Short mmCIF file of C-alpha atoms in Angstrom, two decimals:
data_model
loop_
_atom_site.label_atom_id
_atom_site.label_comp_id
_atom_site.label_asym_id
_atom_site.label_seq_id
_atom_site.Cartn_x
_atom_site.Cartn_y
_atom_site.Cartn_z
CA UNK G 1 80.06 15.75 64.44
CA UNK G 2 82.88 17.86 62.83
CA UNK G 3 86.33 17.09 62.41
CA UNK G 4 86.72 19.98 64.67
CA UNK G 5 84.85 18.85 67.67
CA UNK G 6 85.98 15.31 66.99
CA UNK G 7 89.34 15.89 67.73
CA UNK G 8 88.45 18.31 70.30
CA UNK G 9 86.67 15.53 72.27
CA UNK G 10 89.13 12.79 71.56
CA UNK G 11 91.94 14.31 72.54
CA UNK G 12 90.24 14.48 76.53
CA UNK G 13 88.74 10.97 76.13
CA UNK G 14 92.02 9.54 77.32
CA UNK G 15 92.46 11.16 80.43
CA UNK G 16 88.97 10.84 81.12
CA UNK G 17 88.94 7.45 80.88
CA UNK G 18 91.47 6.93 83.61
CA UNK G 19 89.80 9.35 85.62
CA UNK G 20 86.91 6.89 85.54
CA UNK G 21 88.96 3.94 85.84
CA UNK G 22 91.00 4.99 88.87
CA UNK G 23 88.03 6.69 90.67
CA UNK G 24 86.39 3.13 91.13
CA UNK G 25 89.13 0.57 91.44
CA UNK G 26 90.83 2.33 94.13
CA UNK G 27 88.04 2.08 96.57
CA UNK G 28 87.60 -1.58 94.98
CA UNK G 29 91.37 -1.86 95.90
CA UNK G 30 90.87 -0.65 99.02
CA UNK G 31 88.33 -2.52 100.23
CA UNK G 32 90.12 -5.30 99.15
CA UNK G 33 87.42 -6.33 96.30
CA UNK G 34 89.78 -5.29 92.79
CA UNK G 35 88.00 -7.90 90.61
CA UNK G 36 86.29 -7.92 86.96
CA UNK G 37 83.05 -7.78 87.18
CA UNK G 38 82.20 -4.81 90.25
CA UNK G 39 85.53 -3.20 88.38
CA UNK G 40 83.79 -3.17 84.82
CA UNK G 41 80.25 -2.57 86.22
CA UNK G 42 81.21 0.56 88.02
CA UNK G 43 83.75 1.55 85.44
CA UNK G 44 80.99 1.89 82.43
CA UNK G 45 78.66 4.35 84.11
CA UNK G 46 81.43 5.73 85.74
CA UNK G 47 82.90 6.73 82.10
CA UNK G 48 79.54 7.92 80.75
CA UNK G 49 79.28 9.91 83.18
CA UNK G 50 83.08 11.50 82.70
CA UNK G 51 82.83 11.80 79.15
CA UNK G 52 78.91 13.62 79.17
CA UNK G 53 80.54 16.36 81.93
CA UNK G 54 84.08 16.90 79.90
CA UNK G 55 83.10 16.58 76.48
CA UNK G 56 79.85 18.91 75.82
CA UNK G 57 80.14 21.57 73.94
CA UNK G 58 79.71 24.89 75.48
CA UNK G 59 76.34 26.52 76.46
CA UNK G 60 73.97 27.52 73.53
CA UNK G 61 76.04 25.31 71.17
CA UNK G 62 74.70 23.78 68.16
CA UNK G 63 75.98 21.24 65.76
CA UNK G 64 75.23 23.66 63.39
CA UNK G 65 77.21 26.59 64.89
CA UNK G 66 80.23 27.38 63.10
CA UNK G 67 83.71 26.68 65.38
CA UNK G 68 85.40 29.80 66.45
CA UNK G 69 88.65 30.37 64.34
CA UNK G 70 91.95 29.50 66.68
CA UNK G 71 89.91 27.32 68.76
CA UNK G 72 90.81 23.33 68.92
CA UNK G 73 86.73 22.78 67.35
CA UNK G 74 87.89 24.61 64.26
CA UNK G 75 90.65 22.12 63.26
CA UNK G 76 90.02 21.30 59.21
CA UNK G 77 89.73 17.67 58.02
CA UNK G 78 93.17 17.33 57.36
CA UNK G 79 94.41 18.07 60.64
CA UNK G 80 92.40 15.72 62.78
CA UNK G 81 92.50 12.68 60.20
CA UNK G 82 96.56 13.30 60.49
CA UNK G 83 96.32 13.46 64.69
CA UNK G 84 94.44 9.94 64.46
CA UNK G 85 96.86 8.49 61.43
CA UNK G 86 100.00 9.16 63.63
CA UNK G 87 98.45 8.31 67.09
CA UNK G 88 97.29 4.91 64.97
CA UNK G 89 100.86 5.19 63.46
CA UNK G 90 102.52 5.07 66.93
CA UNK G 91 100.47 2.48 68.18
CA UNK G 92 100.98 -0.09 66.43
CA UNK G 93 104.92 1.08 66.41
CA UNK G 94 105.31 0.44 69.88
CA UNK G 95 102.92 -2.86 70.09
CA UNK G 96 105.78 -4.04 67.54
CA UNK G 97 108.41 -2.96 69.62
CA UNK G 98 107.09 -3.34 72.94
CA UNK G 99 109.70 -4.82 76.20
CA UNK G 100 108.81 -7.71 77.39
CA UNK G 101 109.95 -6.59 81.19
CA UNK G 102 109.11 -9.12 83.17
CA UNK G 103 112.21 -10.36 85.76
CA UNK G 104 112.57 -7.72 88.21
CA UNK G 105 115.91 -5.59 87.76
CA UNK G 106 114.25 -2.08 86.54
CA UNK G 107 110.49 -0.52 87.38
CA UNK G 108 108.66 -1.24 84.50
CA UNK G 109 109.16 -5.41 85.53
CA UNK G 110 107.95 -3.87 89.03
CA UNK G 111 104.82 -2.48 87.56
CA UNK G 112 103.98 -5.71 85.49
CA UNK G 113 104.60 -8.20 88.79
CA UNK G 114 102.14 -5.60 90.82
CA UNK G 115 99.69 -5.62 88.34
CA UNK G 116 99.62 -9.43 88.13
CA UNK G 117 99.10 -9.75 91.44
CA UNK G 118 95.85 -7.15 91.54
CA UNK G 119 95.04 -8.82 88.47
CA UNK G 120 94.72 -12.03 90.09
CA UNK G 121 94.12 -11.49 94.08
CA UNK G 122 92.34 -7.61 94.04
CA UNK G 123 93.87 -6.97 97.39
CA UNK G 124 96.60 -5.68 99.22
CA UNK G 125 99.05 -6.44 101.08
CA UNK G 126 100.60 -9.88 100.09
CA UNK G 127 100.54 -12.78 102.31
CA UNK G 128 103.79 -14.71 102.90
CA UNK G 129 101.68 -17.64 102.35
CA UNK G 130 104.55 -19.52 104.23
CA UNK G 131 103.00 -22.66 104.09
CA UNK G 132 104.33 -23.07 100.66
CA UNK G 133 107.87 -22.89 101.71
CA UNK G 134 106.77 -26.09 104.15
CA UNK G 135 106.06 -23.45 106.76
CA UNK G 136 107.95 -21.02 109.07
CA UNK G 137 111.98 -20.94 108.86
CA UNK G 138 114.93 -18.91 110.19
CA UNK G 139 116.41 -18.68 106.43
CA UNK G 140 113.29 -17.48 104.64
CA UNK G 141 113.23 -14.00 103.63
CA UNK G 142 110.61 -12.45 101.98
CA UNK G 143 111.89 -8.71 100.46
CA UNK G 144 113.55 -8.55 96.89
CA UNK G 145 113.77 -6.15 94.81
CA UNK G 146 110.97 -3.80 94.29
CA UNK G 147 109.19 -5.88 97.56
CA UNK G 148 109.04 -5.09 100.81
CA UNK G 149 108.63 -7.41 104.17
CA UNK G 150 106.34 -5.13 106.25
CA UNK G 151 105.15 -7.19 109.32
CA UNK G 152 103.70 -10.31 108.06
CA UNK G 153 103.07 -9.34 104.56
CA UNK G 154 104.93 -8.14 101.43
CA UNK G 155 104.06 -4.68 100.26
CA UNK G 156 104.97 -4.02 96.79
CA UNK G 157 106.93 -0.64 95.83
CA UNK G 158 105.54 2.13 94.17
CA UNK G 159 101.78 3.94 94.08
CA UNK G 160 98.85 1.09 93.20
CA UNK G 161 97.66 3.88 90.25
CA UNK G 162 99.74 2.43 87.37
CA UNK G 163 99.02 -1.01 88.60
CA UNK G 164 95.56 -0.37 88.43
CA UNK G 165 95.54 0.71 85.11
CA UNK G 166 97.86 -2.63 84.02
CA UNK G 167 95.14 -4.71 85.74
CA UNK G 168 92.87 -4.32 83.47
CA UNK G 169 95.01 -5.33 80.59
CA UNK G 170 95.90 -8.48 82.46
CA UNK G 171 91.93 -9.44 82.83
CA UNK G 172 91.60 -9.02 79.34
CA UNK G 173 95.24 -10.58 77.36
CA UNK G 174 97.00 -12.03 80.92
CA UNK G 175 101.03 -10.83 80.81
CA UNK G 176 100.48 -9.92 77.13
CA UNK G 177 98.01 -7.94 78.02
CA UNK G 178 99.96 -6.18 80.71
CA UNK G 179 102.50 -5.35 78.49
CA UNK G 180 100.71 -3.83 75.35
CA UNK G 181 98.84 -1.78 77.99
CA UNK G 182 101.98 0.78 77.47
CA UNK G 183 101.91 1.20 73.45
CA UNK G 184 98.27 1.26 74.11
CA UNK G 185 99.39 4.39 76.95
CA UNK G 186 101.64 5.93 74.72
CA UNK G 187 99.05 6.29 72.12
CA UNK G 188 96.60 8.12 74.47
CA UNK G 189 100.06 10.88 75.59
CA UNK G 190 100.40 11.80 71.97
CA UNK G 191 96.74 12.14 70.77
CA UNK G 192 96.06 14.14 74.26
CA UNK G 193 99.10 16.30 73.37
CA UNK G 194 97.48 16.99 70.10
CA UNK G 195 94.84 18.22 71.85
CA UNK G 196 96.66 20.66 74.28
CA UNK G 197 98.83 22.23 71.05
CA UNK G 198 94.99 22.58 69.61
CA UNK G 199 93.86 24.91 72.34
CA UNK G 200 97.27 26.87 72.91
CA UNK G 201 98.93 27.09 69.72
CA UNK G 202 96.34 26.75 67.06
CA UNK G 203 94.34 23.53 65.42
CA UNK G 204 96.19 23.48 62.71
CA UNK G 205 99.56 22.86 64.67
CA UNK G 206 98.20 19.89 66.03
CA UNK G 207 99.64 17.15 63.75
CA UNK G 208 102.93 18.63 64.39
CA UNK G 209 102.95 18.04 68.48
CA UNK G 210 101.50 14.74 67.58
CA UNK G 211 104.25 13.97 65.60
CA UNK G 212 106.65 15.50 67.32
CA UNK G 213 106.06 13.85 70.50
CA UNK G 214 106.20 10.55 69.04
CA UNK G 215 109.19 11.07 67.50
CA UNK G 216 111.07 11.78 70.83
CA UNK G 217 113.80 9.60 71.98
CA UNK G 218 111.47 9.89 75.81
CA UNK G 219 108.25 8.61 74.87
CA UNK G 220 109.53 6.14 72.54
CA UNK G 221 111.51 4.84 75.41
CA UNK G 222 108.67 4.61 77.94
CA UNK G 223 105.92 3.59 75.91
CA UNK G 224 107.63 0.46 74.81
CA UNK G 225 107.34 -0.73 78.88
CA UNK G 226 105.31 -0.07 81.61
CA UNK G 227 106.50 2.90 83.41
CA UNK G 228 104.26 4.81 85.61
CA UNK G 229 104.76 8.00 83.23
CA UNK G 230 102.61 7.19 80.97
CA UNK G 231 99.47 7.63 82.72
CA UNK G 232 100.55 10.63 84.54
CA UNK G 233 101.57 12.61 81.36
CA UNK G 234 98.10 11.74 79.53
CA UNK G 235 96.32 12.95 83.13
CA UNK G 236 98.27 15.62 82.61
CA UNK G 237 97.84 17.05 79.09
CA UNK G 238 94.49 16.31 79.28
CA UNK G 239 94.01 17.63 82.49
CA UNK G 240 95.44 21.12 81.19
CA UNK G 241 93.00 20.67 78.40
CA UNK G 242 90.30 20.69 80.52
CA UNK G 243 91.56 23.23 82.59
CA UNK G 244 91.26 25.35 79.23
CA UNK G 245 88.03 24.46 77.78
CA UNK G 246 86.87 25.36 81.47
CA UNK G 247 88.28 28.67 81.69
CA UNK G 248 86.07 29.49 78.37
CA UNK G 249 83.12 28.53 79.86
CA UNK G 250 80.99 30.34 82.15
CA UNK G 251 78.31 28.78 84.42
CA UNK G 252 78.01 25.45 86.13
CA UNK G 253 78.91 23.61 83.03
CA UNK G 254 82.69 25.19 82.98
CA UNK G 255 82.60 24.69 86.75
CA UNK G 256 82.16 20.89 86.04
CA UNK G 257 84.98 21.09 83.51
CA UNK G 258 86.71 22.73 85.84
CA UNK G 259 86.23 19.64 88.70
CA UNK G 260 87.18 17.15 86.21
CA UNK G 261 90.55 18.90 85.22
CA UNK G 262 91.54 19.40 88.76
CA UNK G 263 90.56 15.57 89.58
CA UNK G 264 92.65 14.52 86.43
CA UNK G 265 95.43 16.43 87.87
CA UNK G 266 95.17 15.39 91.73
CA UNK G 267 95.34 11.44 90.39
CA UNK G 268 98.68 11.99 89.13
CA UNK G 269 99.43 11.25 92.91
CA UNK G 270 98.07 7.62 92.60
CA UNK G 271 100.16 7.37 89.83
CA UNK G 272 103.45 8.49 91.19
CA UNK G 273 103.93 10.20 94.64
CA UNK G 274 106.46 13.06 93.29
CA UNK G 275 103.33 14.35 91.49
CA UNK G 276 102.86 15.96 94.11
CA UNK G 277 105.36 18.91 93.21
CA UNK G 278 103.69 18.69 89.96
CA UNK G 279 100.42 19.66 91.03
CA UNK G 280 101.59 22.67 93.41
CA UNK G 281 101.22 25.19 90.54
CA UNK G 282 97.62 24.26 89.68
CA UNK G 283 96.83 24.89 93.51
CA UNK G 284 97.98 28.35 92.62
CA UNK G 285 95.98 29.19 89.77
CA UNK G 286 92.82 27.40 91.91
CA UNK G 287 93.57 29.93 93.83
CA UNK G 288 94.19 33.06 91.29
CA UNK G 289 90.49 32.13 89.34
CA UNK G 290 89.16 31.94 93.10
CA UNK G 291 91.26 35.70 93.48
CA UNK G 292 89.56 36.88 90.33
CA UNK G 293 86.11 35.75 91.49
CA UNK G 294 85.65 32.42 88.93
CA UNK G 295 83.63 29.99 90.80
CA UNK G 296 85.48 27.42 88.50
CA UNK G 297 88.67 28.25 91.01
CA UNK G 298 86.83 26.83 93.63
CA UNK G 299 85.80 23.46 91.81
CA UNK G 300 89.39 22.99 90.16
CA UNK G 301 90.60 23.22 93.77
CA UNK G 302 88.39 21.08 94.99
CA UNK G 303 89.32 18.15 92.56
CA UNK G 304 92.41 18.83 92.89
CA UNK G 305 92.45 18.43 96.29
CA UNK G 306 90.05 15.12 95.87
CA UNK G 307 92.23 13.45 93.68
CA UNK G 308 95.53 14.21 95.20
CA UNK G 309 93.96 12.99 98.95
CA UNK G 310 92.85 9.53 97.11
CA UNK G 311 96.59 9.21 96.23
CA UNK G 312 97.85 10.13 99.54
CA UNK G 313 95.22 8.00 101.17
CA UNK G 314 96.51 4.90 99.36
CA UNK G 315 100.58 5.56 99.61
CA UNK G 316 99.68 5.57 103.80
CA UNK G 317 97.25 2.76 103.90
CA UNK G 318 98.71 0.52 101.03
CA UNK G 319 102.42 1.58 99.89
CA UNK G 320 103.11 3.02 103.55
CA UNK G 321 106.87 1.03 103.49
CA UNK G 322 107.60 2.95 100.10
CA UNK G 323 106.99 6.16 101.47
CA UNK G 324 109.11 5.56 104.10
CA UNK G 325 111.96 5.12 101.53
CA UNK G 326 111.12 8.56 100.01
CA UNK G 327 110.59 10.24 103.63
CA UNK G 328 113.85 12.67 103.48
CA UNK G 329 111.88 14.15 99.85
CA UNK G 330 108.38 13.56 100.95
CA UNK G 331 108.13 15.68 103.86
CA UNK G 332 109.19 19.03 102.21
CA UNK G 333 106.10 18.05 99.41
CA UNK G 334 104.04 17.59 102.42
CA UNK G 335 105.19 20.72 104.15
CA UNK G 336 104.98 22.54 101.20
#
């Protein structure tokens, strides 16, 4: 392989990943069954899968074809090899100077106490387990911050997606684990923004929106804890990466590309629920390819639609209390 079409493929490995990774813990979660092994069993073919559909090259491609000039698969030696040195770079930056969040007083401590729990139990909702407390009393209450006492069970805040994700850190390094799972986050946002300045700007910018993105007061901020951002702007970029390597394509191959982009875009909603307003735009251009008579409209729609539906199917069966705190912002999403 090329340094062309390596970079060209690495830069959508990230958000195809998480694609992967949400696609079968959220039913896990659902079902109440979030644990290591059916996770990691359904997660590997799960991935192949992903990354054969996003990452082949286009129809009548050869590994001996020569990349077309402006194209991210025509990116010289130099620039890829400086993409990974500054997404390594950045890395291990941020694993050095990663929060150590924890006690509940801002969201990324909220993330890391939902992801232990999934870590540990799989399921949702809590149970007040009063029996510890010597059983049943007047005084007890069960909300705190980021918690909420629904019925007879705490509900954590926020969408299950970046929990997910942090689970799977916590099976493999426990609360270390959790934490270095946003350096390791941060990584993937930079190397998958190389990727989109690849395809819009030219290959050879890359290594400048690498660096330039990691040098940003933002993402050095949020990839040093573990806020729900982090995922949603690598399902992002790489979802508009797809979106573009999809709208080159003809056939059922770019159609495929096409599914996968509009999935990675629709799970921003797992991740955060005012994704939502970030995904209304894609809708529209589903809807302009479908205009112009590109089957690929259809697909990008329908992932879209797919991914964006898993979201809203957890927030009302498993973070139902939260959206009840956004309801005066949420309906005008909804109606919209």
């Amino acid at each position: 392989m090329d340094a062309g079409r390596l970079l060209a493929r690495a830069t959508l490995a990230p958000a195809l990943l998480i694609v992967a990774w949400l696609a079968v813990a959220l039913p896990l979660l659902l079902a109440g069954v979030f644990r290591p092994i059916p996770a990691i069993a359904l997660f590997v073919p799960a991935a192949a899968v992903a990354l054969w559909l996003g990452l082949r090259a286009p129809a009548g491609a050869s590994s001996g074809d020569r990349p077309r000039p402006g194209h991210a698969d025509a990116a010289p030696r130099w620039a890829t090899g400086s993409v990974l040195a500054i997404t390594v770079a950045f890395l291990v930056l941020q694993a050095v100077m990663c929060s150590e969040q924890i006690v509940v007083r801002r969201d990324p401590a909220s993330y890391v106490q939902f992801a232990t729990w999934l870590a540990e139990h799989g399921s949702l909702p809590i149970p007040r387990m009063t029996d510890a407390f010597g059983g049943p009393d007047a005084i007890l209450r069960f909300e705190s911050p980021a918690f909420y006492a629904d019925g007879g069970a705490i509900v954590p805040q926020f969408m299950a997606g970046m929990p997910l994700v942090l689970a799977l850190g916590g099976w493999l390094g426990g609360t270390h684990g959790i934490l270095l799972m946003a350096p390791l986050l941060g990584a993937c946002c930079v190397l998958a923004f190389a990727g989109l300045v690849a395809r819009l700007v030219g290959p050879r910018w890359a290594p400048a929106g690498a660096l330039l993105l990691a040098l940003t007061l933002p993402m050095l901020y949020v990839s040093r804890s573990t806020f729900s951002e982090l995922p949603a702007i690598a399902l992002l970029l790489g979802g508009l990466s797809l979106m573009h390597d999809a709208r080159r394509e003809r056939g059922r191959r770019g159609d495929l590309k096409a599914l996968l982009a509009g999935l990675a875009l629709g799970l921003i909603v797992l991740v955060r629920i005012d994704g939502l307003r970030d995904v209304l735009p894609v809708l529209a251009f589903a809807g302009l390819l479908i205009g112009l008579r590109r089957g690929a409209g259809y697909w990008a729609a329908g992932g879209l639609l797919l991914g964006a539906g898993a979201g809203l199917a957890e927030g009302f069966t498993l973070s139902r209390p939260y959206l009840r705190y956004l309801d005066a912002s949420l309906k005008p999403l909804l109606a919209i």
